Coordinates of N, CA and C in Angstrom, one line a residue:
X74 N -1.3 19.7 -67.8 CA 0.0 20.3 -68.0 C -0.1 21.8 -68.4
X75 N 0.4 22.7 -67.4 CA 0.1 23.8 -67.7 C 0.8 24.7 -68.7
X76 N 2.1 23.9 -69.1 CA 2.8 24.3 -70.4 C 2.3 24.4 -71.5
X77 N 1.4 23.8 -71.8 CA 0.5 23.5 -72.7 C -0.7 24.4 -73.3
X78 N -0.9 25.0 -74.7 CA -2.0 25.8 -74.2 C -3.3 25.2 -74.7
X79 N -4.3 25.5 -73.7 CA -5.8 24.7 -74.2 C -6.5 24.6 -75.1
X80 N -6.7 23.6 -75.8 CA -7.2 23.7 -77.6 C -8.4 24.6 -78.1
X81 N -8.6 25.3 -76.6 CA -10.1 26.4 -76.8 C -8.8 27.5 -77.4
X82 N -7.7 27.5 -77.3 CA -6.9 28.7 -77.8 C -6.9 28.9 -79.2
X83 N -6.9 27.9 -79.9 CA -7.0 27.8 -81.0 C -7.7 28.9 -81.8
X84 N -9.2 28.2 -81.4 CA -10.0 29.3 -81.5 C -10.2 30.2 -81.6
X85 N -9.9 31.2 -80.6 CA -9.4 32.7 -80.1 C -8.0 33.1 -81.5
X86 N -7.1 31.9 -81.4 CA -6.5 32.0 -82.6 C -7.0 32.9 -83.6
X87 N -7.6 32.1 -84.4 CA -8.5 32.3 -85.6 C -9.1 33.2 -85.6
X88 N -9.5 33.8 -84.6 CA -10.1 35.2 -84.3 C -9.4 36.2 -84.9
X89 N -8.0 36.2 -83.9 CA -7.3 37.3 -84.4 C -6.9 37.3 -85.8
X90 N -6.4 35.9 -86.5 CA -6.9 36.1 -88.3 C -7.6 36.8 -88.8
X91 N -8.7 36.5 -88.3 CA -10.1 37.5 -88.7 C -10.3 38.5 -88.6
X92 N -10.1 39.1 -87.5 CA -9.5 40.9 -87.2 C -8.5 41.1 -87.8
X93 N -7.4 40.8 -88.3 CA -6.0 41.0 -89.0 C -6.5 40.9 -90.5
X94 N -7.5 40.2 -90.8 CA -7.8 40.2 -92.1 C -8.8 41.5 -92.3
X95 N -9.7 42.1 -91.6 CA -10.7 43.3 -91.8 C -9.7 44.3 -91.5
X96 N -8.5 44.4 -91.1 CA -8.0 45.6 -91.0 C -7.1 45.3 -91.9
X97 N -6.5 44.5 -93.1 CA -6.0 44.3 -93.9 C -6.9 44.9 -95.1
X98 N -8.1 44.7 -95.0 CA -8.9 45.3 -96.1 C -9.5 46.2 -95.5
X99 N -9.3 47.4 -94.4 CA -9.5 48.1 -94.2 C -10.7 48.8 -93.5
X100 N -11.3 47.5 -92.8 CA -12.7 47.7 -92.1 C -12.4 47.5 -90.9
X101 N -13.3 47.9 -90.3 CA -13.4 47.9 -88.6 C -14.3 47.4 -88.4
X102 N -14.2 46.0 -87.6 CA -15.5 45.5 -87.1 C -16.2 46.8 -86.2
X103 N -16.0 47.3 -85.6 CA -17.2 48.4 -84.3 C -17.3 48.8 -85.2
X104 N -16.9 49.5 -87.1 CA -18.0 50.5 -87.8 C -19.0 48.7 -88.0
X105 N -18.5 47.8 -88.2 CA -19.5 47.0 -88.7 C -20.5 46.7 -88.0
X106 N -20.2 46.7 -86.8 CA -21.3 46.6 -85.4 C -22.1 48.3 -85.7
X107 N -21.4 49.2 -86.1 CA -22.6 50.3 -85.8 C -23.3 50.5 -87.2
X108 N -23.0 49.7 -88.3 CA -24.0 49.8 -89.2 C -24.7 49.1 -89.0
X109 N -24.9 47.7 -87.8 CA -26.1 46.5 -87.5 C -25.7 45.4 -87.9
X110 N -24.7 45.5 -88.3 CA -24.0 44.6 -89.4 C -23.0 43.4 -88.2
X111 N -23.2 42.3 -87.8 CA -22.3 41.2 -87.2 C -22.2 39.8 -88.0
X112 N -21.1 39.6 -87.9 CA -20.4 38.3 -88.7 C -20.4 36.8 -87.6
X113 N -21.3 36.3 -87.1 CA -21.2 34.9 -86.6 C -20.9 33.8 -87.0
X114 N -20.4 33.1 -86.4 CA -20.1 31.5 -86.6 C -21.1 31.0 -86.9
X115 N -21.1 30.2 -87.9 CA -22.1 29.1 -88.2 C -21.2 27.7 -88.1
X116 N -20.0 27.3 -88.5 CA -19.9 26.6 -88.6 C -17.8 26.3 -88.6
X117 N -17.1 25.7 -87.6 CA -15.9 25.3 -87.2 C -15.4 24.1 -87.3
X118 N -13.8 24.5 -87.7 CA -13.6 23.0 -87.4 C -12.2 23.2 -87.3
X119 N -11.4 22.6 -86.2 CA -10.1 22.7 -86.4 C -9.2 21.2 -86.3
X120 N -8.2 21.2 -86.7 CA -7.4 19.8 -86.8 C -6.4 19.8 -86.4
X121 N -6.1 19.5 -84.9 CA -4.5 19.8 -84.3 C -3.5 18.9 -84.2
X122 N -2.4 19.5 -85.2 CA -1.4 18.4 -85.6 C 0.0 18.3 -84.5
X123 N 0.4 19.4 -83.7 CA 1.4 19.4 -82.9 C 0.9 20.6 -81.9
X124 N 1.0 20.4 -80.2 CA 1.0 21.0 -79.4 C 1.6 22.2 -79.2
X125 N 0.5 23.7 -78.8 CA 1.8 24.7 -78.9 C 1.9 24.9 -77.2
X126 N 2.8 25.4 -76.7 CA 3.1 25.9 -75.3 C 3.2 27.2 -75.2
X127 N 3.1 27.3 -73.8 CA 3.6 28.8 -73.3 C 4.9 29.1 -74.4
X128 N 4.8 30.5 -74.4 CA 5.6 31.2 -74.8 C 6.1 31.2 -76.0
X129 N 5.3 30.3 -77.1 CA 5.4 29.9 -78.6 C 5.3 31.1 -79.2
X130 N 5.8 31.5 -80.2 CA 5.6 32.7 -81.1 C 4.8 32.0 -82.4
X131 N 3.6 32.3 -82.8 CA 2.9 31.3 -83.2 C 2.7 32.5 -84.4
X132 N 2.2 32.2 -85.8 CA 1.7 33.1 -86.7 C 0.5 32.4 -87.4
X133 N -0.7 32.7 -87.7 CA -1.8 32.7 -88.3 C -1.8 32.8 -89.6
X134 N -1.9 32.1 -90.5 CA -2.1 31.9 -91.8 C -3.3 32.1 -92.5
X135 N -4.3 32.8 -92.9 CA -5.4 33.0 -92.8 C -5.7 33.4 -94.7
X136 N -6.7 32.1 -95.2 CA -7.4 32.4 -96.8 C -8.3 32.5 -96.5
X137 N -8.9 33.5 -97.7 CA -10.5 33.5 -97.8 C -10.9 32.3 -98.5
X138 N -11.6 31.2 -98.6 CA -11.6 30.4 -99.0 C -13.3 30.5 -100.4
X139 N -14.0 31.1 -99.6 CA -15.2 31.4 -100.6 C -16.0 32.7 -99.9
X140 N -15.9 33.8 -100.5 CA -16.5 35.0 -100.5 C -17.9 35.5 -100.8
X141 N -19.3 35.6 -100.6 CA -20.3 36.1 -101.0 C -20.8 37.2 -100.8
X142 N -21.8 37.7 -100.8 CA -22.4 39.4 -99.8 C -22.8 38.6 -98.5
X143 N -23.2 37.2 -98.6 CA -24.1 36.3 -97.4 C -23.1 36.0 -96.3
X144 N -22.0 35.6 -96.8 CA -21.0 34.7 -95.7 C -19.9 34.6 -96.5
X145 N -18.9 33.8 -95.9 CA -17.1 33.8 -95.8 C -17.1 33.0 -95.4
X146 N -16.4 32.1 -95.9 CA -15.4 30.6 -95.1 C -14.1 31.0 -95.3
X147 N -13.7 31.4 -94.3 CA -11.7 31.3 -94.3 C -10.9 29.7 -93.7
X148 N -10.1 29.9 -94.1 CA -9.5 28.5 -93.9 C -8.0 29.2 -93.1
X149 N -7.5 28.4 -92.2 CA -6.2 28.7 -90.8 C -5.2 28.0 -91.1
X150 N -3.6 27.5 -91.0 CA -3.1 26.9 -90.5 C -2.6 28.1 -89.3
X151 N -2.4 27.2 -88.3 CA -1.6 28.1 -87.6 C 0.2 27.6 -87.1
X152 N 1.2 28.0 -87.2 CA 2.4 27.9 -87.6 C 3.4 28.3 -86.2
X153 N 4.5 27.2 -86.0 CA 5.4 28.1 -84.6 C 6.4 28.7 -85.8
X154 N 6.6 30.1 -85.1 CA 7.8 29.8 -85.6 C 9.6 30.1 -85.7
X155 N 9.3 29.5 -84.8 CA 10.5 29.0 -84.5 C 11.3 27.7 -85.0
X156 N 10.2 26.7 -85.6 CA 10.6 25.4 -86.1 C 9.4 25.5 -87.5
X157 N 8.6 26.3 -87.7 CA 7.6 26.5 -88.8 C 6.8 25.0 -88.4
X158 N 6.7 24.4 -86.8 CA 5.7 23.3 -87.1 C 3.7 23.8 -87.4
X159 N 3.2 22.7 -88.6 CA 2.0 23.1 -88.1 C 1.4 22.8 -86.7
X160 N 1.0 23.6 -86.5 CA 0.1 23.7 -85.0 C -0.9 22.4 -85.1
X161 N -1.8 22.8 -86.1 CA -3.3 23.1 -86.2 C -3.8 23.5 -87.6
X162 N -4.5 22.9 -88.3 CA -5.9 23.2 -89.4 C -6.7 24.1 -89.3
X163 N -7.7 24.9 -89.6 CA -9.2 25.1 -89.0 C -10.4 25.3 -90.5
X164 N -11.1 25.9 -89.9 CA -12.1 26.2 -91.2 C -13.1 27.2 -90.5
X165 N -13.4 28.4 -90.6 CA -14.8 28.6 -90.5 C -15.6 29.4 -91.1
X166 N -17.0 29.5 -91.0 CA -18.0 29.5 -91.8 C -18.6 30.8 -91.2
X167 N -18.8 31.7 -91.5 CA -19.3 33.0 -90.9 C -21.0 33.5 -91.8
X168 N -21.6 33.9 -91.3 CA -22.4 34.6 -92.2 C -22.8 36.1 -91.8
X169 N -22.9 36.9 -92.8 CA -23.5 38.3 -92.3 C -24.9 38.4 -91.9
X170 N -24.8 39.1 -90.7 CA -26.7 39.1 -90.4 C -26.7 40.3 -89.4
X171 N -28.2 40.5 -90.0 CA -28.7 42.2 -89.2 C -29.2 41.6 -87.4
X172 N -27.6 43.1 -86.4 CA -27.5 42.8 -86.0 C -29.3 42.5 -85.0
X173 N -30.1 43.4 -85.4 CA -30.8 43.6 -84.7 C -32.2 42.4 -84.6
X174 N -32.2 41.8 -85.8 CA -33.0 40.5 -86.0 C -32.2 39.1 -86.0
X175 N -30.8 39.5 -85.9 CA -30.2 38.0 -86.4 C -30.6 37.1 -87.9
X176 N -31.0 38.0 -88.6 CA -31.5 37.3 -89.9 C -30.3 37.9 -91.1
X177 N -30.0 37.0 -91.9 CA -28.8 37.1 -93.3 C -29.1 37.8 -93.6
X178 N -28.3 38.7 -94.4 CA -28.2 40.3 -95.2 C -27.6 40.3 -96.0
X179 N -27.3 40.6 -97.0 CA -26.3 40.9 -98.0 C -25.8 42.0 -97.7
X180 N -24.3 41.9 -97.9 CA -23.2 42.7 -97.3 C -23.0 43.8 -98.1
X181 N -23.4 45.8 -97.5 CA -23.0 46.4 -98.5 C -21.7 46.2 -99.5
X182 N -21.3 47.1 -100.1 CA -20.3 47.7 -100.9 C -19.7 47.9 -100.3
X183 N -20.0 49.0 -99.5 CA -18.7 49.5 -98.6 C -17.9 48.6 -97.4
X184 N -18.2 47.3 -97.3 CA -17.2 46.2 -97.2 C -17.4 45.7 -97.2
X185 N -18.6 44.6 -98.2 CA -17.8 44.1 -99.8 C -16.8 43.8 -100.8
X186 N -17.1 45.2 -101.4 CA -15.6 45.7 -102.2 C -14.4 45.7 -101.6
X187 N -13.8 46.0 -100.4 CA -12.6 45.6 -100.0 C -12.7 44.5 -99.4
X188 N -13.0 43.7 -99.2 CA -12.8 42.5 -98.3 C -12.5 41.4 -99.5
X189 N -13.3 41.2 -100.9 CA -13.3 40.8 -101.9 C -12.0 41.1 -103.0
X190 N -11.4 42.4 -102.9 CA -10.2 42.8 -103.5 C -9.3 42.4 -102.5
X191 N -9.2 42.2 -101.8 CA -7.7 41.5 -100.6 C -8.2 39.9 -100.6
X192 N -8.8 39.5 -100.5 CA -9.2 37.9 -100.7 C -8.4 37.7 -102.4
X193 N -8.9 38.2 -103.0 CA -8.2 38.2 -104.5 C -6.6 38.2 -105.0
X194 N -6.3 39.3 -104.0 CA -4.9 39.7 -103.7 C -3.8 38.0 -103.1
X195 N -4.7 37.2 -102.1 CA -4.2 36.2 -101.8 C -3.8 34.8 -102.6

């Protein structure tokens, strides 16, 4: 059914959370890509409670659920809203790691400190 959108959308969903949330605290992933610095998935999960369609006006609900210098778990619902139904659940699990070994890092200060002060804010 092509009305329907594909539960890989979700996903992509939760993305844009996640970029809405670094420009909320005022970081740019490309400066974080040019300090070496990328945020990967370790670990996903989403829970879909009602189907969304073409043309849904859908909003992203996005917590920091646990903050370190190592990693971030945020937690999703995602919402129509037009009827405020939940969509969908999610969870995921990110860790910071240097881009160029793929090994964990501890996350400067300079985004750190704001990502941690807007998590707090929520």
């Amino acid at each position: 059914m092509m009305e329907i959108a594909h539960h890989t959308n979700h996903l992509r969903w939760f993305e844009m959370g996640r970029i809405e949330y670094f420009r909320r605290c005022g970081i740019s992933l490309w400066d974080m890509m040019q300090e070496g610095i990328v945020f990967p998935i370790t670990k996903v999960s989403c829970e879909y409670k009602e189907v969304a369609r073409f043309d849904d006006v859908l909003r992203v609900e996005l917590t920091v659920a646990s903050l370190s210098r190592a990693q971030c778990t945020f937690t999703y619902r995602i919402i129509r809203d037009s009827d405020n139904a939940l969509i969908c659940t999610g969870e995921t699990q990110n860790v910071f790691t240097a881009k160029e070994t793929g090994k964990i890092i501890r996350l400067p200060d300079i985004f750190f400190k704001p990502m941690k002060a807007v998590a707090e804010e929520e």
